CSV table of N, CA, C and O in Angstrom, one decimal:
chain,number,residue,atom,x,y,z
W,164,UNK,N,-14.0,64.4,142.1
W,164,UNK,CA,-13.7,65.7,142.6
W,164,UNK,C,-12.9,66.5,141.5
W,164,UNK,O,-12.1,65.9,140.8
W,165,UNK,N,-13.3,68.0,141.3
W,165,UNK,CA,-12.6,68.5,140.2
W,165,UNK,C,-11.8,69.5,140.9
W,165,UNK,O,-12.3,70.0,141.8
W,166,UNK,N,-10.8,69.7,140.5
W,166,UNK,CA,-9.9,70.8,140.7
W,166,UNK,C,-9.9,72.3,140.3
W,166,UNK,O,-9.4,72.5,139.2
W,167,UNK,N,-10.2,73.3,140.9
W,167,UNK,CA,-10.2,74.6,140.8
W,167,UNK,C,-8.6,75.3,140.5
W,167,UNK,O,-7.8,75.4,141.4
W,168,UNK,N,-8.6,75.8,139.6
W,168,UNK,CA,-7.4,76.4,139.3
W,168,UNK,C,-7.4,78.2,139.5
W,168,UNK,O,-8.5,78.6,139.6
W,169,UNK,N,-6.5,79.1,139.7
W,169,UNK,CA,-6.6,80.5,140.0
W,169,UNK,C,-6.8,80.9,138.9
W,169,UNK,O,-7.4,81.9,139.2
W,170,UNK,N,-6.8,81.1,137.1
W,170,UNK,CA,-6.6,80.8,136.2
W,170,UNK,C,-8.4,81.5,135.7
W,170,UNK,O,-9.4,81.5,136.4
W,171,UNK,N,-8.4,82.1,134.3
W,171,UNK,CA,-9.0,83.0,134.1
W,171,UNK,C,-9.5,82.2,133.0
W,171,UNK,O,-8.7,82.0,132.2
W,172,UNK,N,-10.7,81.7,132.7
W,172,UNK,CA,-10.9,80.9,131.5
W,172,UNK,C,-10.9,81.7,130.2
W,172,UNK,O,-11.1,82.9,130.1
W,173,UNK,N,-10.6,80.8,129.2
W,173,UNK,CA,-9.9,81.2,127.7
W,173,UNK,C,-11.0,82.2,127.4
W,173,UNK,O,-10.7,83.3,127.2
W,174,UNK,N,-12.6,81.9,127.4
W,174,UNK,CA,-13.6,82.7,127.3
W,174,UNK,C,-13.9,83.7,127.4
W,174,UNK,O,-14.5,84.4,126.6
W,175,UNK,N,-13.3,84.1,128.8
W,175,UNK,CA,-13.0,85.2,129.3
W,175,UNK,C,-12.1,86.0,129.2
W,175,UNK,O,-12.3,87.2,129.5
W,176,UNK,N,-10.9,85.5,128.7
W,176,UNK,CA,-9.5,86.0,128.7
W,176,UNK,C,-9.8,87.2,127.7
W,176,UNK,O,-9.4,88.3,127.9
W,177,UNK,N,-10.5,86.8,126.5
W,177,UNK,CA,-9.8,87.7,125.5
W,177,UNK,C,-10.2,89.4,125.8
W,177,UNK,O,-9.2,90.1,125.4
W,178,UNK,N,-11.0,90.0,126.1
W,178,UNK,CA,-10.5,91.4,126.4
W,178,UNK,C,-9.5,91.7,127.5
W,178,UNK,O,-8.8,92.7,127.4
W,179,UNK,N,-9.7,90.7,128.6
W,179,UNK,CA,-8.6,90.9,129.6
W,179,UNK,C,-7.3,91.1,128.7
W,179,UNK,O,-6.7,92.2,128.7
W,180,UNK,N,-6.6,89.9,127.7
W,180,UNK,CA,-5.3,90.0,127.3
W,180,UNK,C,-5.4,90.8,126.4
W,180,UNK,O,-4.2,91.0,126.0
W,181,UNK,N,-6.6,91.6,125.6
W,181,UNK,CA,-6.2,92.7,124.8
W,181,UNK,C,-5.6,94.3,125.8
W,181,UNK,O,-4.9,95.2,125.4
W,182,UNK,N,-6.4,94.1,127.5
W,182,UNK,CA,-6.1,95.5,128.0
W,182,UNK,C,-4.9,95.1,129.0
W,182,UNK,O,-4.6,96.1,129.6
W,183,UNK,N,-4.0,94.0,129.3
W,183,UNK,CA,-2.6,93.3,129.3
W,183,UNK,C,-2.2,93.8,128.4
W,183,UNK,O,-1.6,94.9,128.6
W,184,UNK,N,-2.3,93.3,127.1
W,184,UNK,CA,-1.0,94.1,126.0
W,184,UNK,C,-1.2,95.3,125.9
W,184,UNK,O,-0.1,95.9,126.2
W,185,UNK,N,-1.9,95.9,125.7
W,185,UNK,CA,-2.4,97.7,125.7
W,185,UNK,C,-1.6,97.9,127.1
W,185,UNK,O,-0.4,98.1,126.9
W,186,UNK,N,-1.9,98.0,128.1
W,186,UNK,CA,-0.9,98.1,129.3
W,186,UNK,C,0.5,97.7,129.2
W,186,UNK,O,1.2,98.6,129.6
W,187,UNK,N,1.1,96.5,128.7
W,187,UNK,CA,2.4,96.2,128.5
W,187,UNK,C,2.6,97.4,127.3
W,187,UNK,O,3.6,98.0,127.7
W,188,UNK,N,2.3,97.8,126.4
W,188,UNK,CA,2.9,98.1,125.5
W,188,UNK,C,3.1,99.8,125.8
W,188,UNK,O,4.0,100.4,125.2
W,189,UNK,N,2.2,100.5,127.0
W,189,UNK,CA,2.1,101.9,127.5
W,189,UNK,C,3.6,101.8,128.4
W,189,UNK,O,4.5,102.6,128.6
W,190,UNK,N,3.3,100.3,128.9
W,190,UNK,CA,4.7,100.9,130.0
W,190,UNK,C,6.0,100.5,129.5
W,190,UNK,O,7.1,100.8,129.9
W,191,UNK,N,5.7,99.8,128.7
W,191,UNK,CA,7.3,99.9,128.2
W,191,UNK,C,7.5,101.0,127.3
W,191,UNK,O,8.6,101.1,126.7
W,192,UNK,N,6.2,102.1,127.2
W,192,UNK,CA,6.8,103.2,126.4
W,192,UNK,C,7.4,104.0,127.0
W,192,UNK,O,8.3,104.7,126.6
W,193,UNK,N,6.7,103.9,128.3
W,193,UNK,CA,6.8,104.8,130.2
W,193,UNK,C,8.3,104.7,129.8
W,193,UNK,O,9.0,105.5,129.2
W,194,UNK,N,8.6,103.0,130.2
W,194,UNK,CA,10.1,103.3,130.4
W,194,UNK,C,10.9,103.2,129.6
W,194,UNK,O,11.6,102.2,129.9
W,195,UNK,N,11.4,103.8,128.3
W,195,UNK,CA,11.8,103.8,127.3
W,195,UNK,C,12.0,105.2,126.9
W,195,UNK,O,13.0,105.5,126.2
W,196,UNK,N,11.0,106.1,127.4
W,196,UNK,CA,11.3,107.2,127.6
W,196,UNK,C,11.8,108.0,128.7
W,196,UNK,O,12.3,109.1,128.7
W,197,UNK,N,11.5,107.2,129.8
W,197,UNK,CA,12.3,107.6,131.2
W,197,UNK,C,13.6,107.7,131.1
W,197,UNK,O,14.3,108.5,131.6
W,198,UNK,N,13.9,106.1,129.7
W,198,UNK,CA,15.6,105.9,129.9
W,198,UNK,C,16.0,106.7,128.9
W,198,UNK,O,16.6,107.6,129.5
W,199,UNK,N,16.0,106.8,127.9
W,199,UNK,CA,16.2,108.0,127.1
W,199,UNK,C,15.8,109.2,127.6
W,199,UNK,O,16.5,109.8,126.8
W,200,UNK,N,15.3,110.0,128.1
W,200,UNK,CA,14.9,111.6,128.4
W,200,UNK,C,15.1,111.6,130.2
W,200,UNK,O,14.3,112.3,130.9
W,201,UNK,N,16.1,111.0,130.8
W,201,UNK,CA,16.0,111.3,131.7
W,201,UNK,C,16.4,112.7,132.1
W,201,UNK,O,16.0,113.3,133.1
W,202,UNK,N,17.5,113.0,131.1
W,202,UNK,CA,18.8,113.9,131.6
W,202,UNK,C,17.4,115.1,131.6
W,202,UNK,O,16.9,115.8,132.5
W,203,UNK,N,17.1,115.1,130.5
W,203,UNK,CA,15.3,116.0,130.3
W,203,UNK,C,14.5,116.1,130.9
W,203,UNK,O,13.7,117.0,130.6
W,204,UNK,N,14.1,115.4,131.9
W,204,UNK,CA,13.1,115.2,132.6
W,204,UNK,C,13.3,115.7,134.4
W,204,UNK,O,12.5,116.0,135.2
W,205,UNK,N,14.5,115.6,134.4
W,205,UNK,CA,15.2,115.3,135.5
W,205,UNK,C,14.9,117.1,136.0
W,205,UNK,O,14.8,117.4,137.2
W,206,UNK,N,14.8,117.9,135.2
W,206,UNK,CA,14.6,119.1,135.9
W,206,UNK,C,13.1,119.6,135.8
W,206,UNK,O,12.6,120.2,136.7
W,207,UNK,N,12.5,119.3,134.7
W,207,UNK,CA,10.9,119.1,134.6
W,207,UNK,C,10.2,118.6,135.3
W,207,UNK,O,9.0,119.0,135.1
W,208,UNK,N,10.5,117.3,136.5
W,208,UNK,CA,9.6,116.7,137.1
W,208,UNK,C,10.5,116.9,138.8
W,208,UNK,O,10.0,116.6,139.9
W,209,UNK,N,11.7,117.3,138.4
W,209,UNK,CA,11.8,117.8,139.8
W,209,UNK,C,12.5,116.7,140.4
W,209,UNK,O,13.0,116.9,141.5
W,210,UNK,N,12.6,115.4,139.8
W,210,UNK,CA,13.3,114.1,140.6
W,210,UNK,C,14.5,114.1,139.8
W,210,UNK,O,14.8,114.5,138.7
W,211,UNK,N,15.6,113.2,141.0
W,211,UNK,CA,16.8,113.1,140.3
W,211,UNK,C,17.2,112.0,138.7
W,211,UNK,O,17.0,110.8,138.7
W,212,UNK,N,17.6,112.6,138.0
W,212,UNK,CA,18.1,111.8,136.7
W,212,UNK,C,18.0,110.3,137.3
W,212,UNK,O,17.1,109.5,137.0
W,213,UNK,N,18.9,110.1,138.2
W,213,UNK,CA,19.2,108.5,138.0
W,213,UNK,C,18.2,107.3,138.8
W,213,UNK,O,18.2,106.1,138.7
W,214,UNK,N,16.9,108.4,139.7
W,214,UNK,CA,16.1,108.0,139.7
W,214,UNK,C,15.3,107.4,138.7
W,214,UNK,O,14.9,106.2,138.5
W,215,UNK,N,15.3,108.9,138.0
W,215,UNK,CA,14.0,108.4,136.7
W,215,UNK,C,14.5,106.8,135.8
W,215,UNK,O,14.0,105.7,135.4
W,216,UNK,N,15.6,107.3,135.6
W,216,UNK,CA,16.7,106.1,134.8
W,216,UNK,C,16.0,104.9,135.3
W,216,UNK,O,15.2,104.3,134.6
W,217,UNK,N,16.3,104.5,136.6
W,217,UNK,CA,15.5,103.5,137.7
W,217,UNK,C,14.4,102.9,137.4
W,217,UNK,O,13.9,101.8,137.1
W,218,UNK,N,13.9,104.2,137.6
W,218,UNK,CA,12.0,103.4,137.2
W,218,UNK,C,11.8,103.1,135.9
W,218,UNK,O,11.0,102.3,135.6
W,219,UNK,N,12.6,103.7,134.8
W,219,UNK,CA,12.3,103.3,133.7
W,219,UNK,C,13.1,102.1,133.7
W,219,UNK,O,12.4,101.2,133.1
W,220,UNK,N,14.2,101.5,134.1
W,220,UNK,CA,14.3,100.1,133.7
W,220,UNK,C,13.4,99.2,134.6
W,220,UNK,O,13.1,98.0,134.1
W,221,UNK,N,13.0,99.4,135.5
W,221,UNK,CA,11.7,98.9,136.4
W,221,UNK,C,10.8,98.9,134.8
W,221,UNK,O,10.9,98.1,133.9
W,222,UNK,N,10.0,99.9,134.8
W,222,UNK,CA,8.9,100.1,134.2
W,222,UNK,C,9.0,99.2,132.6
W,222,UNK,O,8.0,99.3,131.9
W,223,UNK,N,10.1,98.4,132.3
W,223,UNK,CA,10.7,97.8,131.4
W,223,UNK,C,10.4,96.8,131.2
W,223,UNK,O,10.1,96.2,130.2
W,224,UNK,N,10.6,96.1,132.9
W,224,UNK,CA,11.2,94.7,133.3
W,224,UNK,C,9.4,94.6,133.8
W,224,UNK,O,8.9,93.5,133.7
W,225,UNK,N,8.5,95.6,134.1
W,225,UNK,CA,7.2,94.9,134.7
W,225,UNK,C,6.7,95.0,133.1
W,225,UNK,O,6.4,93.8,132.7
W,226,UNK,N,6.5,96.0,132.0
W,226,UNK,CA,6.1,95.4,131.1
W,226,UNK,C,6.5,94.3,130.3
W,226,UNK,O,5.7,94.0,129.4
W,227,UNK,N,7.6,93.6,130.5
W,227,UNK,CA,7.8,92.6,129.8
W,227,UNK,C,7.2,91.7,130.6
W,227,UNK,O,7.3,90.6,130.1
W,228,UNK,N,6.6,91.6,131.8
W,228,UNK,CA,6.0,90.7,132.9
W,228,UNK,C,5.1,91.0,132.4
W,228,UNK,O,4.9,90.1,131.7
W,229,UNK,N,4.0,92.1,132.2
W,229,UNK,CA,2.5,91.8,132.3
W,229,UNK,C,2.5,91.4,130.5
W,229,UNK,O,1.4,90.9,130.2
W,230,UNK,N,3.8,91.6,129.2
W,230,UNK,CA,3.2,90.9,127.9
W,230,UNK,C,3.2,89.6,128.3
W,230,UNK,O,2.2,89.0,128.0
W,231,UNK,N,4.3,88.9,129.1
W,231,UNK,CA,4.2,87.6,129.8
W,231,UNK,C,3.1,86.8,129.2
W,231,UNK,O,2.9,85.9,128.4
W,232,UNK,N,2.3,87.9,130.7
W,232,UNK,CA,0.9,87.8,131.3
W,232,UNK,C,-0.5,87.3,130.5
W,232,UNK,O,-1.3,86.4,130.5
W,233,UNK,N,-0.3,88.7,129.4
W,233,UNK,CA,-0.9,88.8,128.1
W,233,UNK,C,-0.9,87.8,127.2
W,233,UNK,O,-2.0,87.6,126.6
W,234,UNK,N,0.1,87.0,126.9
W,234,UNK,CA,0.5,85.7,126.2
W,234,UNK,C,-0.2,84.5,126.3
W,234,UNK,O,-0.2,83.6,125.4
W,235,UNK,N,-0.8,84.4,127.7
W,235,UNK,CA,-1.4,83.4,128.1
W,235,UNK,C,-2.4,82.8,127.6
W,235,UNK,O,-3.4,83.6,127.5
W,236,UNK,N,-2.6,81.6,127.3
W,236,UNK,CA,-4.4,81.5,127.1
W,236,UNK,C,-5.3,81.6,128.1
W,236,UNK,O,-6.5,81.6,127.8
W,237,UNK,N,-4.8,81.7,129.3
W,237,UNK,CA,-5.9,81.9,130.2
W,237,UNK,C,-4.7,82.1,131.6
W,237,UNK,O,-4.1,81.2,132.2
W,238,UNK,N,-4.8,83.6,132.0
W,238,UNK,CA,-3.9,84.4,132.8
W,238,UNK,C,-4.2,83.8,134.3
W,238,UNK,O,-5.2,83.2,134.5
W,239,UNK,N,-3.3,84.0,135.1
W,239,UNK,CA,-3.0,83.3,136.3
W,239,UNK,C,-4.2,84.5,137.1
W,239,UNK,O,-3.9,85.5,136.5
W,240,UNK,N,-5.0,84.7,137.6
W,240,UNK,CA,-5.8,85.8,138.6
W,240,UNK,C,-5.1,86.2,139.4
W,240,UNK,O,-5.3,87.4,139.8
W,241,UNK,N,-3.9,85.4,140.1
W,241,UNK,CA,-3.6,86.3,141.3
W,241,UNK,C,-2.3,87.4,140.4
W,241,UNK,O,-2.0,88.6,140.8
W,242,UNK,N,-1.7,86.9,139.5
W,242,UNK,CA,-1.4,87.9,138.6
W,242,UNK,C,-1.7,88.8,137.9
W,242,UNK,O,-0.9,89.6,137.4
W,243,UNK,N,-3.2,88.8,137.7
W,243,UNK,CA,-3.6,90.1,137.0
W,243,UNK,C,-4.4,90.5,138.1
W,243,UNK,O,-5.1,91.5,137.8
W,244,UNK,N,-4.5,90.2,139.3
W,244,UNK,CA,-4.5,91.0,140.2
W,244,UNK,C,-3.7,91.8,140.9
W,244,UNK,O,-4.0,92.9,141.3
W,245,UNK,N,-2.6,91.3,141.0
W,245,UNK,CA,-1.2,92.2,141.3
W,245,UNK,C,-1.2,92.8,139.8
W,245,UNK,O,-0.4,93.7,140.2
W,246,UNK,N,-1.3,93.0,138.9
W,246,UNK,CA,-0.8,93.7,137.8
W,246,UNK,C,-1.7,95.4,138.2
W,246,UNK,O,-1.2,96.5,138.4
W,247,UNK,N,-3.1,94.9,138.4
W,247,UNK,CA,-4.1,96.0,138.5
W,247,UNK,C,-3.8,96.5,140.1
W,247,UNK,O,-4.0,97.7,140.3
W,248,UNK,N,-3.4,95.9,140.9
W,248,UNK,CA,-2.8,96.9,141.8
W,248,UNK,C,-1.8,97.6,141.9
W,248,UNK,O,-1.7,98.8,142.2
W,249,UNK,N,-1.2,97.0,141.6
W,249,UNK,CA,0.3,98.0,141.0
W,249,UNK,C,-0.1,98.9,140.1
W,249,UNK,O,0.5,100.0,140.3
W,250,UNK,N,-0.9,99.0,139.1
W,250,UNK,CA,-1.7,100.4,138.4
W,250,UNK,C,-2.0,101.2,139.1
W,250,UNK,O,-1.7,102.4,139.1
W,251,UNK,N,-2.7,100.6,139.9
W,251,UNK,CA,-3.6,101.8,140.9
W,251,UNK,C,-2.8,102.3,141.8
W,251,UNK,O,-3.3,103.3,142.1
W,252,UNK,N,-1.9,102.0,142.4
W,252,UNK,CA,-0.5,102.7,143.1
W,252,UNK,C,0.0,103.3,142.2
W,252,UNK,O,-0.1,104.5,142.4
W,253,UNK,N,0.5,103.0,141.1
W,253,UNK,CA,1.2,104.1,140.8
W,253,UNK,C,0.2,105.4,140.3
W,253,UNK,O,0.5,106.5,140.3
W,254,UNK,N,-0.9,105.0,139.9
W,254,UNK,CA,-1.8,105.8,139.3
W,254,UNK,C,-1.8,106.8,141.0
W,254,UNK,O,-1.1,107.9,141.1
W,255,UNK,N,-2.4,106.3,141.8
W,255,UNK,CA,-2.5,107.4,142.8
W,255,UNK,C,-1.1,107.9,143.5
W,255,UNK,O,-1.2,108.9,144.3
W,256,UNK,N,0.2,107.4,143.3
W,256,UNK,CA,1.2,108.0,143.7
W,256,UNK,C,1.9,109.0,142.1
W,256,UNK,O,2.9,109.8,142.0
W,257,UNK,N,1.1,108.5,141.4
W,257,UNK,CA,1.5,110.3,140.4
W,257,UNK,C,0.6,111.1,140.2
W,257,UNK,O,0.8,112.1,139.5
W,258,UNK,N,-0.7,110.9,140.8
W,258,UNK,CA,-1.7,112.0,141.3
W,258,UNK,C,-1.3,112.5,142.7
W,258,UNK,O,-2.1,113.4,143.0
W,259,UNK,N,0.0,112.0,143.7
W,259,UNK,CA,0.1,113.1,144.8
W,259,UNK,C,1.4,114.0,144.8
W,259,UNK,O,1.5,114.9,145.7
């Protein structure tokens, strides 16, 4: 009997972990610029400073999770499925 792992084979992996790092490397720019430009943004986007401050240390702490991710020889699935959900939420909650 063989064992099935959730686990993304090495074969497969490599464009997945090239659009992982391309993703980690966008949002840690997200938040890097949230934390730096908040005081700037804070009246341009209409939300409070210490919110944005917020998401950008969020948006920090998930990029440093999905290069994690990216690092792997062969990525967990149910994590790069929570990774791509969490895209698509925020993608459709800064399109409303």
């Amino acid at each position: 009997m063989t064992a099935h792992t959730a686990t993304i084979h090495t074969a497969d992996a490599g464009l997945l972990r090239f659009a992982l790092r391309l993703d980690a490397a966008i949002t840690a720019a997200n938040g890097i610029a949230y934390l730096a430009l908040f005081w700037l943004l804070d009246g341009w986007l209409g939300v409070p400073g210490g919110f944005l401050a917020a998401v950008g240390a969020f948006l920090i702490a998930f990029a440093a999770f999905v290069g994690r991710l990216a690092s792997q020889a062969a990525p967990h699935r149910g994590a790069v499925i929570a990774v791509i959900a969490a895209n698509v939420l925020w993608a459709l909650d800064s399109a409303l």
